[in-house]
Amino acid sequence: YQAKDQSFAIDRPETWEVAGGGRSGYYSARFTSGSASVKVTADTVGSLLGDIARSQTNAFGGETEAPEELKPVHVIHEMGKETMAEEWSDYTETSLETVQTGFGEGRLAEFTGKSSFGGKFSGLRLTALGVDRRITVVCCCRESDSENLRPAFDQMIASLKRGD
């Protein structure tokens, strides 16, 4: 799948349904199959917030690496928790790791939560920063399906890159 504005590209399972669109500075695509959903969002607001966070890390100079919690991608990823908690009740991130993406270093968290209908869900949330966009990927499914869907989610996240 290639975003029409070229902000990202991602591989998806052939049989999954896809819907995408956007406007200036914001583009998203959603891929679905059964209880599984993967939403990819590229927005300029997140990138601007990353620039602000980046200016704070400049105080460490070129020779001293900023602490993990001050790295722009980490700061922006942490900000995303609030949005997720608004969408999901009992939202909890159970792990956080640094991963390499087609956009550079990203943050990947596993999460659990409940939908507005009360069903338990689990999934992955990735944050990466492009040159001019924040890229967010949220993969989720019913908790009972998570073990079977994890390989598809991992493959999609691994394929994420800049658009051509």
Short mmCIF file of N, CA and C in Angstrom, two decimals:
data_model
loop_
_atom_site.label_atom_id
_atom_site.label_comp_id
_atom_site.label_asym_id
_atom_site.label_seq_id
_atom_site.Cartn_x
_atom_site.Cartn_y
_atom_site.Cartn_z
N TYR A 1 0.85 -1.17 0.00
CA TYR A 1 0.00 0.00 0.00
C TYR A 1 0.89 1.23 0.00
N GLN A 2 0.54 2.17 -0.84
CA GLN A 2 1.29 3.42 -0.96
C GLN A 2 0.32 4.57 -0.66
N ALA A 3 0.63 5.39 0.34
CA ALA A 3 -0.20 6.56 0.63
C ALA A 3 -0.17 7.50 -0.57
N LYS A 4 -1.31 8.06 -0.91
CA LYS A 4 -1.40 8.94 -2.08
C LYS A 4 -0.51 10.16 -1.97
N ASP A 5 -0.26 10.61 -0.74
CA ASP A 5 0.61 11.78 -0.57
C ASP A 5 2.08 11.37 -0.40
N GLN A 6 2.38 10.08 -0.59
CA GLN A 6 3.75 9.54 -0.52
C GLN A 6 4.36 9.58 0.88
N SER A 7 3.55 9.82 1.91
CA SER A 7 4.10 9.93 3.27
C SER A 7 4.56 8.59 3.83
N PHE A 8 4.00 7.48 3.35
CA PHE A 8 4.43 6.16 3.82
C PHE A 8 4.00 5.09 2.83
N ALA A 9 4.64 3.95 2.98
CA ALA A 9 4.26 2.74 2.25
C ALA A 9 4.34 1.59 3.25
N ILE A 10 3.47 0.60 3.08
CA ILE A 10 3.44 -0.54 4.00
C ILE A 10 2.88 -1.75 3.27
N ASP A 11 3.45 -2.90 3.56
CA ASP A 11 2.91 -4.15 3.01
C ASP A 11 1.73 -4.57 3.86
N ARG A 12 0.75 -5.18 3.22
CA ARG A 12 -0.43 -5.67 3.95
C ARG A 12 -0.80 -7.04 3.42
N PRO A 13 -1.42 -7.86 4.25
CA PRO A 13 -1.91 -9.14 3.74
C PRO A 13 -2.91 -8.89 2.60
N GLU A 14 -2.78 -9.65 1.54
CA GLU A 14 -3.58 -9.45 0.33
C GLU A 14 -5.08 -9.47 0.56
N THR A 15 -5.53 -10.29 1.49
CA THR A 15 -6.98 -10.46 1.68
C THR A 15 -7.60 -9.42 2.60
N TRP A 16 -6.80 -8.56 3.21
CA TRP A 16 -7.34 -7.56 4.13
C TRP A 16 -7.97 -6.41 3.35
N GLU A 17 -9.05 -5.86 3.90
CA GLU A 17 -9.70 -4.70 3.30
C GLU A 17 -8.88 -3.45 3.63
N VAL A 18 -8.94 -2.47 2.73
CA VAL A 18 -8.17 -1.25 2.94
C VAL A 18 -9.02 -0.02 2.63
N ALA A 19 -8.84 1.01 3.44
CA ALA A 19 -9.46 2.31 3.21
C ALA A 19 -8.43 3.36 3.59
N GLY A 20 -8.28 4.37 2.76
CA GLY A 20 -7.30 5.41 3.05
C GLY A 20 -7.72 6.74 2.50
N GLY A 21 -7.14 7.79 3.04
CA GLY A 21 -7.41 9.12 2.55
C GLY A 21 -6.83 10.16 3.48
N GLY A 22 -7.01 11.41 3.12
CA GLY A 22 -6.49 12.46 3.98
C GLY A 22 -6.64 13.83 3.36
N ARG A 23 -5.96 14.74 3.98
CA ARG A 23 -5.93 16.13 3.53
C ARG A 23 -4.52 16.64 3.76
N SER A 24 -4.28 17.88 3.44
CA SER A 24 -2.94 18.44 3.59
C SER A 24 -2.43 18.29 5.02
N GLY A 25 -1.29 17.63 5.18
CA GLY A 25 -0.67 17.47 6.48
C GLY A 25 -1.16 16.28 7.28
N TYR A 26 -2.12 15.51 6.73
CA TYR A 26 -2.66 14.36 7.45
C TYR A 26 -3.11 13.31 6.45
N TYR A 27 -2.62 12.10 6.63
CA TYR A 27 -3.05 10.99 5.78
C TYR A 27 -3.13 9.74 6.64
N SER A 28 -4.16 8.92 6.42
CA SER A 28 -4.25 7.67 7.16
C SER A 28 -4.78 6.57 6.27
N ALA A 29 -4.48 5.35 6.68
CA ALA A 29 -5.00 4.16 6.01
C ALA A 29 -5.36 3.15 7.09
N ARG A 30 -6.44 2.42 6.86
CA ARG A 30 -6.87 1.39 7.80
C ARG A 30 -7.00 0.08 7.02
N PHE A 31 -6.42 -0.95 7.61
CA PHE A 31 -6.46 -2.30 7.05
C PHE A 31 -7.21 -3.18 8.03
N THR A 32 -8.19 -3.96 7.55
CA THR A 32 -9.00 -4.77 8.47
C THR A 32 -9.22 -6.17 7.93
N SER A 33 -9.35 -7.09 8.88
CA SER A 33 -9.72 -8.47 8.59
C SER A 33 -10.26 -9.08 9.88
N GLY A 34 -11.54 -9.41 9.91
CA GLY A 34 -12.13 -9.94 11.13
C GLY A 34 -11.97 -8.96 12.27
N SER A 35 -11.43 -9.45 13.41
CA SER A 35 -11.24 -8.56 14.57
C SER A 35 -9.98 -7.71 14.45
N ALA A 36 -9.17 -7.97 13.42
CA ALA A 36 -7.88 -7.28 13.27
C ALA A 36 -8.05 -5.94 12.56
N SER A 37 -7.31 -4.96 13.08
CA SER A 37 -7.31 -3.63 12.48
C SER A 37 -5.90 -3.06 12.61
N VAL A 38 -5.40 -2.49 11.52
CA VAL A 38 -4.12 -1.78 11.54
C VAL A 38 -4.38 -0.41 10.94
N LYS A 39 -4.11 0.62 11.73
CA LYS A 39 -4.28 2.00 11.25
C LYS A 39 -2.92 2.67 11.22
N VAL A 40 -2.60 3.24 10.07
CA VAL A 40 -1.36 3.98 9.89
C VAL A 40 -1.73 5.44 9.67
N THR A 41 -1.12 6.32 10.44
CA THR A 41 -1.39 7.75 10.33
C THR A 41 -0.09 8.50 10.14
N ALA A 42 -0.08 9.45 9.21
CA ALA A 42 1.06 10.34 9.00
C ALA A 42 0.54 11.76 9.16
N ASP A 43 1.11 12.50 10.12
CA ASP A 43 0.63 13.86 10.33
C ASP A 43 1.79 14.81 10.61
N THR A 44 1.61 16.07 10.20
CA THR A 44 2.65 17.07 10.40
C THR A 44 2.67 17.62 11.82
N VAL A 45 1.54 17.58 12.53
CA VAL A 45 1.50 18.10 13.90
C VAL A 45 2.49 17.34 14.77
N GLY A 46 2.50 16.00 14.65
CA GLY A 46 3.44 15.21 15.43
C GLY A 46 4.88 15.53 15.11
N SER A 47 5.15 15.84 13.85
CA SER A 47 6.50 16.20 13.45
C SER A 47 6.92 17.53 14.07
N LEU A 48 5.99 18.47 14.12
CA LEU A 48 6.29 19.77 14.75
C LEU A 48 6.58 19.58 16.24
N LEU A 49 5.82 18.72 16.89
CA LEU A 49 6.09 18.42 18.30
C LEU A 49 7.45 17.76 18.45
N GLY A 50 7.81 16.92 17.49
CA GLY A 50 9.13 16.29 17.49
C GLY A 50 10.24 17.32 17.37
N ASP A 51 10.01 18.34 16.53
CA ASP A 51 11.01 19.41 16.39
C ASP A 51 11.20 20.16 17.70
N ILE A 52 10.11 20.38 18.44
CA ILE A 52 10.21 21.04 19.73
C ILE A 52 11.01 20.16 20.70
N ALA A 53 10.69 18.88 20.73
CA ALA A 53 11.42 17.95 21.60
C ALA A 53 12.89 17.88 21.20
N ARG A 54 13.16 17.92 19.89
CA ARG A 54 14.54 17.86 19.39
C ARG A 54 15.33 19.08 19.88
N SER A 55 14.68 20.24 19.92
CA SER A 55 15.39 21.44 20.38
C SER A 55 15.79 21.32 21.84
N GLN A 56 15.03 20.57 22.63
CA GLN A 56 15.38 20.35 24.03
C GLN A 56 16.59 19.44 24.16
N THR A 57 16.76 18.49 23.24
CA THR A 57 17.90 17.58 23.32
C THR A 57 19.18 18.24 22.84
N ASN A 58 19.08 19.34 22.10
CA ASN A 58 20.28 20.03 21.61
C ASN A 58 21.13 20.57 22.75
N ALA A 59 20.56 20.71 23.92
CA ALA A 59 21.31 21.20 25.07
C ALA A 59 22.42 20.24 25.47
N PHE A 60 22.35 18.98 24.99
CA PHE A 60 23.37 17.99 25.34
C PHE A 60 24.57 18.05 24.41
N GLY A 61 24.52 18.87 23.38
CA GLY A 61 25.64 19.00 22.45
C GLY A 61 25.78 17.77 21.57
N GLY A 62 26.76 17.80 20.71
CA GLY A 62 26.95 16.71 19.76
C GLY A 62 27.63 15.49 20.34
N GLU A 63 28.32 15.62 21.46
CA GLU A 63 29.11 14.52 21.98
C GLU A 63 28.40 13.72 23.06
N THR A 64 27.43 14.30 23.70
CA THR A 64 26.71 13.60 24.76
C THR A 64 25.32 13.26 24.25
N GLU A 65 24.99 11.99 24.30
CA GLU A 65 23.68 11.56 23.84
C GLU A 65 22.63 11.90 24.89
N ALA A 66 21.50 12.38 24.41
CA ALA A 66 20.41 12.74 25.32
C ALA A 66 19.87 11.49 26.00
N PRO A 67 19.39 11.63 27.22
CA PRO A 67 18.77 10.49 27.89
C PRO A 67 17.58 9.98 27.06
N GLU A 68 17.30 8.71 27.16
CA GLU A 68 16.23 8.07 26.40
C GLU A 68 14.91 8.84 26.49
N GLU A 69 14.54 9.25 27.68
CA GLU A 69 13.24 9.89 27.87
C GLU A 69 13.16 11.28 27.24
N LEU A 70 14.29 11.84 26.77
CA LEU A 70 14.28 13.14 26.10
C LEU A 70 14.42 13.04 24.59
N LYS A 71 14.64 11.84 24.07
CA LYS A 71 14.74 11.70 22.61
C LYS A 71 13.38 12.02 22.00
N PRO A 72 13.38 12.78 20.90
CA PRO A 72 12.11 13.22 20.31
C PRO A 72 11.12 12.10 20.05
N VAL A 73 11.54 10.99 19.47
CA VAL A 73 10.60 9.92 19.17
C VAL A 73 10.01 9.33 20.45
N HIS A 74 10.79 9.30 21.52
CA HIS A 74 10.29 8.79 22.80
C HIS A 74 9.26 9.75 23.39
N VAL A 75 9.57 11.05 23.36
CA VAL A 75 8.65 12.06 23.89
C VAL A 75 7.32 12.00 23.14
N ILE A 76 7.38 11.94 21.82
CA ILE A 76 6.16 11.92 21.01
C ILE A 76 5.38 10.63 21.25
N HIS A 77 6.09 9.50 21.37
CA HIS A 77 5.41 8.24 21.65
C HIS A 77 4.66 8.32 22.99
N GLU A 78 5.31 8.87 24.01
CA GLU A 78 4.68 8.98 25.32
C GLU A 78 3.43 9.87 25.26
N MET A 79 3.48 10.93 24.45
CA MET A 79 2.31 11.80 24.30
C MET A 79 1.12 11.03 23.73
N GLY A 80 1.40 10.04 22.89
CA GLY A 80 0.34 9.25 22.27
C GLY A 80 -0.44 8.39 23.24
N LYS A 81 0.11 8.12 24.42
CA LYS A 81 -0.60 7.32 25.42
C LYS A 81 -1.92 7.98 25.81
N GLU A 82 -1.91 9.30 25.93
CA GLU A 82 -3.12 10.02 26.33
C GLU A 82 -4.23 9.82 25.30
N THR A 83 -3.89 9.91 24.03
CA THR A 83 -4.88 9.71 22.97
C THR A 83 -5.44 8.30 23.02
N MET A 84 -4.57 7.32 23.21
CA MET A 84 -5.01 5.93 23.28
C MET A 84 -5.92 5.71 24.49
N ALA A 85 -5.59 6.31 25.61
CA ALA A 85 -6.40 6.16 26.83
C ALA A 85 -7.78 6.78 26.66
N GLU A 86 -7.90 7.78 25.78
CA GLU A 86 -9.20 8.38 25.50
C GLU A 86 -10.06 7.45 24.65
N GLU A 87 -9.42 6.67 23.78
CA GLU A 87 -10.14 5.76 22.89
C GLU A 87 -10.47 4.41 23.53
N TRP A 88 -9.63 3.96 24.45
CA TRP A 88 -9.76 2.63 25.05
C TRP A 88 -9.86 2.76 26.56
N SER A 89 -10.82 2.10 27.17
CA SER A 89 -10.84 2.08 28.63
C SER A 89 -9.83 1.04 29.11
N ASP A 90 -9.32 1.22 30.30
CA ASP A 90 -8.32 0.33 30.89
C ASP A 90 -7.08 0.18 29.99
N TYR A 91 -6.73 1.25 29.25
CA TYR A 91 -5.57 1.18 28.36
C TYR A 91 -4.28 1.07 29.18
N THR A 92 -3.49 0.05 28.87
CA THR A 92 -2.22 -0.18 29.56
C THR A 92 -1.18 -0.64 28.54
N GLU A 93 -0.02 -0.01 28.57
CA GLU A 93 1.08 -0.49 27.75
C GLU A 93 1.90 -1.44 28.60
N THR A 94 2.15 -2.64 28.05
CA THR A 94 2.82 -3.68 28.82
C THR A 94 4.30 -3.82 28.51
N SER A 95 4.76 -3.18 27.43
CA SER A 95 6.20 -3.20 27.10
C SER A 95 6.49 -2.02 26.19
N LEU A 96 7.75 -1.65 26.13
CA LEU A 96 8.20 -0.58 25.23
C LEU A 96 9.59 -0.93 24.77
N GLU A 97 9.81 -0.90 23.45
CA GLU A 97 11.14 -1.20 22.93
C GLU A 97 11.49 -0.25 21.80
N THR A 98 12.78 -0.08 21.59
CA THR A 98 13.29 0.71 20.48
C THR A 98 13.41 -0.22 19.28
N VAL A 99 12.89 0.21 18.14
CA VAL A 99 12.96 -0.58 16.92
C VAL A 99 13.45 0.29 15.78
N GLN A 100 14.01 -0.33 14.76
CA GLN A 100 14.40 0.40 13.56
C GLN A 100 13.29 0.29 12.53
N THR A 101 12.93 1.41 11.94
CA THR A 101 11.90 1.45 10.91
C THR A 101 12.48 2.07 9.65
N GLY A 102 11.70 2.10 8.60
CA GLY A 102 12.11 2.79 7.38
C GLY A 102 12.23 4.29 7.58
N PHE A 103 11.83 4.78 8.73
CA PHE A 103 11.94 6.21 9.08
C PHE A 103 13.04 6.46 10.10
N GLY A 104 13.76 5.42 10.49
CA GLY A 104 14.78 5.54 11.53
C GLY A 104 14.28 4.90 12.81
N GLU A 105 14.85 5.34 13.92
CA GLU A 105 14.52 4.76 15.22
C GLU A 105 13.07 5.06 15.58
N GLY A 106 12.37 4.03 16.06
CA GLY A 106 10.99 4.19 16.49
C GLY A 106 10.77 3.58 17.86
N ARG A 107 9.57 3.73 18.39
CA ARG A 107 9.20 3.13 19.65
C ARG A 107 7.99 2.24 19.43
N LEU A 108 8.07 1.02 19.96
CA LEU A 108 7.02 0.03 19.79
C LEU A 108 6.56 -0.43 21.16
N ALA A 109 5.27 -0.31 21.41
CA ALA A 109 4.69 -0.73 22.69
C ALA A 109 3.61 -1.77 22.45
N GLU A 110 3.55 -2.76 23.33
CA GLU A 110 2.41 -3.68 23.37
C GLU A 110 1.39 -3.06 24.30
N PHE A 111 0.09 -3.26 24.00
CA PHE A 111 -0.93 -2.69 24.86
C PHE A 111 -2.12 -3.63 25.01
N THR A 112 -2.90 -3.36 26.02
CA THR A 112 -4.19 -4.01 26.22
C THR A 112 -5.20 -2.92 26.57
N GLY A 113 -6.46 -3.22 26.35
CA GLY A 113 -7.51 -2.27 26.68
C GLY A 113 -8.86 -2.87 26.38
N LYS A 114 -9.90 -2.09 26.64
CA LYS A 114 -11.26 -2.52 26.37
C LYS A 114 -11.90 -1.54 25.40
N SER A 115 -12.67 -2.08 24.47
CA SER A 115 -13.38 -1.22 23.52
C SER A 115 -14.60 -0.63 24.20
N SER A 116 -15.26 0.28 23.51
CA SER A 116 -16.46 0.91 24.08
C SER A 116 -17.57 -0.11 24.29
N PHE A 117 -17.48 -1.26 23.62
CA PHE A 117 -18.47 -2.32 23.79
C PHE A 117 -18.06 -3.30 24.89
N GLY A 118 -16.91 -3.05 25.54
CA GLY A 118 -16.49 -3.87 26.66
C GLY A 118 -15.59 -5.05 26.32
N GLY A 119 -15.34 -5.29 25.05
CA GLY A 119 -14.48 -6.42 24.67
C GLY A 119 -13.01 -6.11 24.95
N LYS A 120 -12.26 -7.14 25.35
CA LYS A 120 -10.82 -6.95 25.61
C LYS A 120 -10.05 -7.04 24.30
N PHE A 121 -9.15 -6.07 24.12
CA PHE A 121 -8.32 -6.00 22.94
C PHE A 121 -6.85 -5.93 23.35
N SER A 122 -5.99 -6.32 22.44
CA SER A 122 -4.56 -6.13 22.65
C SER A 122 -3.95 -5.75 21.32
N GLY A 123 -2.72 -5.25 21.37
CA GLY A 123 -2.10 -4.85 20.12
C GLY A 123 -0.75 -4.21 20.30
N LEU A 124 -0.35 -3.52 19.25
CA LEU A 124 0.94 -2.85 19.18
C LEU A 124 0.72 -1.40 18.76
N ARG A 125 1.55 -0.51 19.29
CA ARG A 125 1.52 0.90 18.89
C ARG A 125 2.94 1.33 18.58
N LEU A 126 3.16 1.75 17.35
CA LEU A 126 4.48 2.20 16.89
C LEU A 126 4.45 3.70 16.63
N THR A 127 5.51 4.38 17.03
CA THR A 127 5.71 5.79 16.71
C THR A 127 7.06 5.94 16.04
N ALA A 128 7.08 6.62 14.90
CA ALA A 128 8.33 6.94 14.21
C ALA A 128 8.23 8.39 13.74
N LEU A 129 9.38 9.03 13.56
CA LEU A 129 9.39 10.41 13.07
C LEU A 129 10.09 10.47 11.73
N GLY A 130 9.36 10.92 10.71
CA GLY A 130 9.96 11.15 9.41
C GLY A 130 10.52 12.56 9.37
N VAL A 131 10.96 12.97 8.21
CA VAL A 131 11.51 14.32 8.05
C VAL A 131 10.46 15.37 8.37
N ASP A 132 9.24 15.15 7.89
CA ASP A 132 8.19 16.14 8.11
C ASP A 132 6.89 15.55 8.62
N ARG A 133 6.91 14.31 9.11
CA ARG A 133 5.70 13.66 9.59
C ARG A 133 5.96 12.78 10.80
N ARG A 134 4.98 12.69 11.67
CA ARG A 134 4.95 11.64 12.69
C ARG A 134 4.19 10.49 12.06
N ILE A 135 4.72 9.31 12.17
CA ILE A 135 4.05 8.12 11.66
C ILE A 135 3.63 7.29 12.87
N THR A 136 2.35 6.99 12.95
CA THR A 136 1.82 6.17 14.03
C THR A 136 1.14 4.96 13.42
N VAL A 137 1.45 3.79 13.96
CA VAL A 137 0.81 2.55 13.53
C VAL A 137 0.17 1.92 14.77
N VAL A 138 -1.12 1.66 14.70
CA VAL A 138 -1.82 0.99 15.78
C VAL A 138 -2.42 -0.29 15.23
N CYS A 139 -1.92 -1.41 15.72
CA CYS A 139 -2.40 -2.74 15.35
C CYS A 139 -3.21 -3.27 16.52
N CYS A 140 -4.43 -3.72 16.30
CA CYS A 140 -5.19 -4.26 17.42
C CYS A 140 -6.13 -5.38 16.95
N CYS A 141 -6.50 -6.20 17.92
CA CYS A 141 -7.42 -7.30 17.68
C CYS A 141 -7.98 -7.76 19.02
N ARG A 142 -8.98 -8.63 18.96
CA ARG A 142 -9.47 -9.22 20.20
C ARG A 142 -8.31 -9.92 20.88
N GLU A 143 -8.28 -9.83 22.18
CA GLU A 143 -7.18 -10.43 22.94
C GLU A 143 -7.02 -11.91 22.61
N SER A 144 -8.12 -12.60 22.38
CA SER A 144 -8.07 -14.03 22.08
C SER A 144 -7.43 -14.32 20.72
N ASP A 145 -7.36 -13.33 19.83
CA ASP A 145 -6.77 -13.51 18.50
C ASP A 145 -5.33 -13.03 18.41
N SER A 146 -4.82 -12.42 19.48
CA SER A 146 -3.53 -11.72 19.40
C SER A 146 -2.36 -12.65 19.06
N GLU A 147 -2.32 -13.83 19.60
CA GLU A 147 -1.20 -14.73 19.31
C GLU A 147 -1.15 -15.10 17.83
N ASN A 148 -2.32 -15.35 17.23
CA ASN A 148 -2.36 -15.71 15.81
C ASN A 148 -2.08 -14.53 14.90
N LEU A 149 -2.44 -13.33 15.31
CA LEU A 149 -2.26 -12.15 14.46
C LEU A 149 -0.92 -11.45 14.64
N ARG A 150 -0.21 -11.73 15.70
CA ARG A 150 1.06 -11.05 15.96
C ARG A 150 2.02 -11.15 14.78
N PRO A 151 2.20 -12.32 14.13
CA PRO A 151 3.12 -12.36 12.98
C PRO A 151 2.72 -11.39 11.86
N ALA A 152 1.43 -11.26 11.58
CA ALA A 152 0.99 -10.32 10.53
C ALA A 152 1.27 -8.89 10.96
N PHE A 153 1.01 -8.56 12.22
CA PHE A 153 1.30 -7.22 12.72
C PHE A 153 2.80 -6.92 12.64
N ASP A 154 3.62 -7.87 13.09
CA ASP A 154 5.07 -7.67 13.05
C ASP A 154 5.56 -7.46 11.61
N GLN A 155 5.02 -8.23 10.68
CA GLN A 155 5.44 -8.11 9.28
C GLN A 155 5.05 -6.75 8.71
N MET A 156 3.86 -6.28 9.03
CA MET A 156 3.43 -4.98 8.53
C MET A 156 4.33 -3.88 9.09
N ILE A 157 4.59 -3.92 10.40
CA ILE A 157 5.45 -2.90 11.01
C ILE A 157 6.85 -2.93 10.42
N ALA A 158 7.38 -4.12 10.18
CA ALA A 158 8.73 -4.25 9.61
C ALA A 158 8.80 -3.69 8.19
N SER A 159 7.69 -3.70 7.47
CA SER A 159 7.69 -3.22 6.08
C SER A 159 7.47 -1.72 5.96
N LEU A 160 7.10 -1.05 7.02
CA LEU A 160 6.81 0.38 6.98
C LEU A 160 8.02 1.18 6.51
N LYS A 161 7.78 2.05 5.54
CA LYS A 161 8.88 2.87 5.01
C LYS A 161 8.31 4.14 4.39
N ARG A 162 9.22 5.01 3.95
CA ARG A 162 8.80 6.23 3.25
C ARG A 162 8.20 5.84 1.91
N GLY A 163 7.24 6.65 1.47
CA GLY A 163 6.64 6.42 0.16
C GLY A 163 7.61 6.77 -0.95
N ASP A 164 7.34 6.24 -2.12
CA ASP A 164 8.21 6.49 -3.29
C ASP A 164 7.87 7.81 -3.96
#
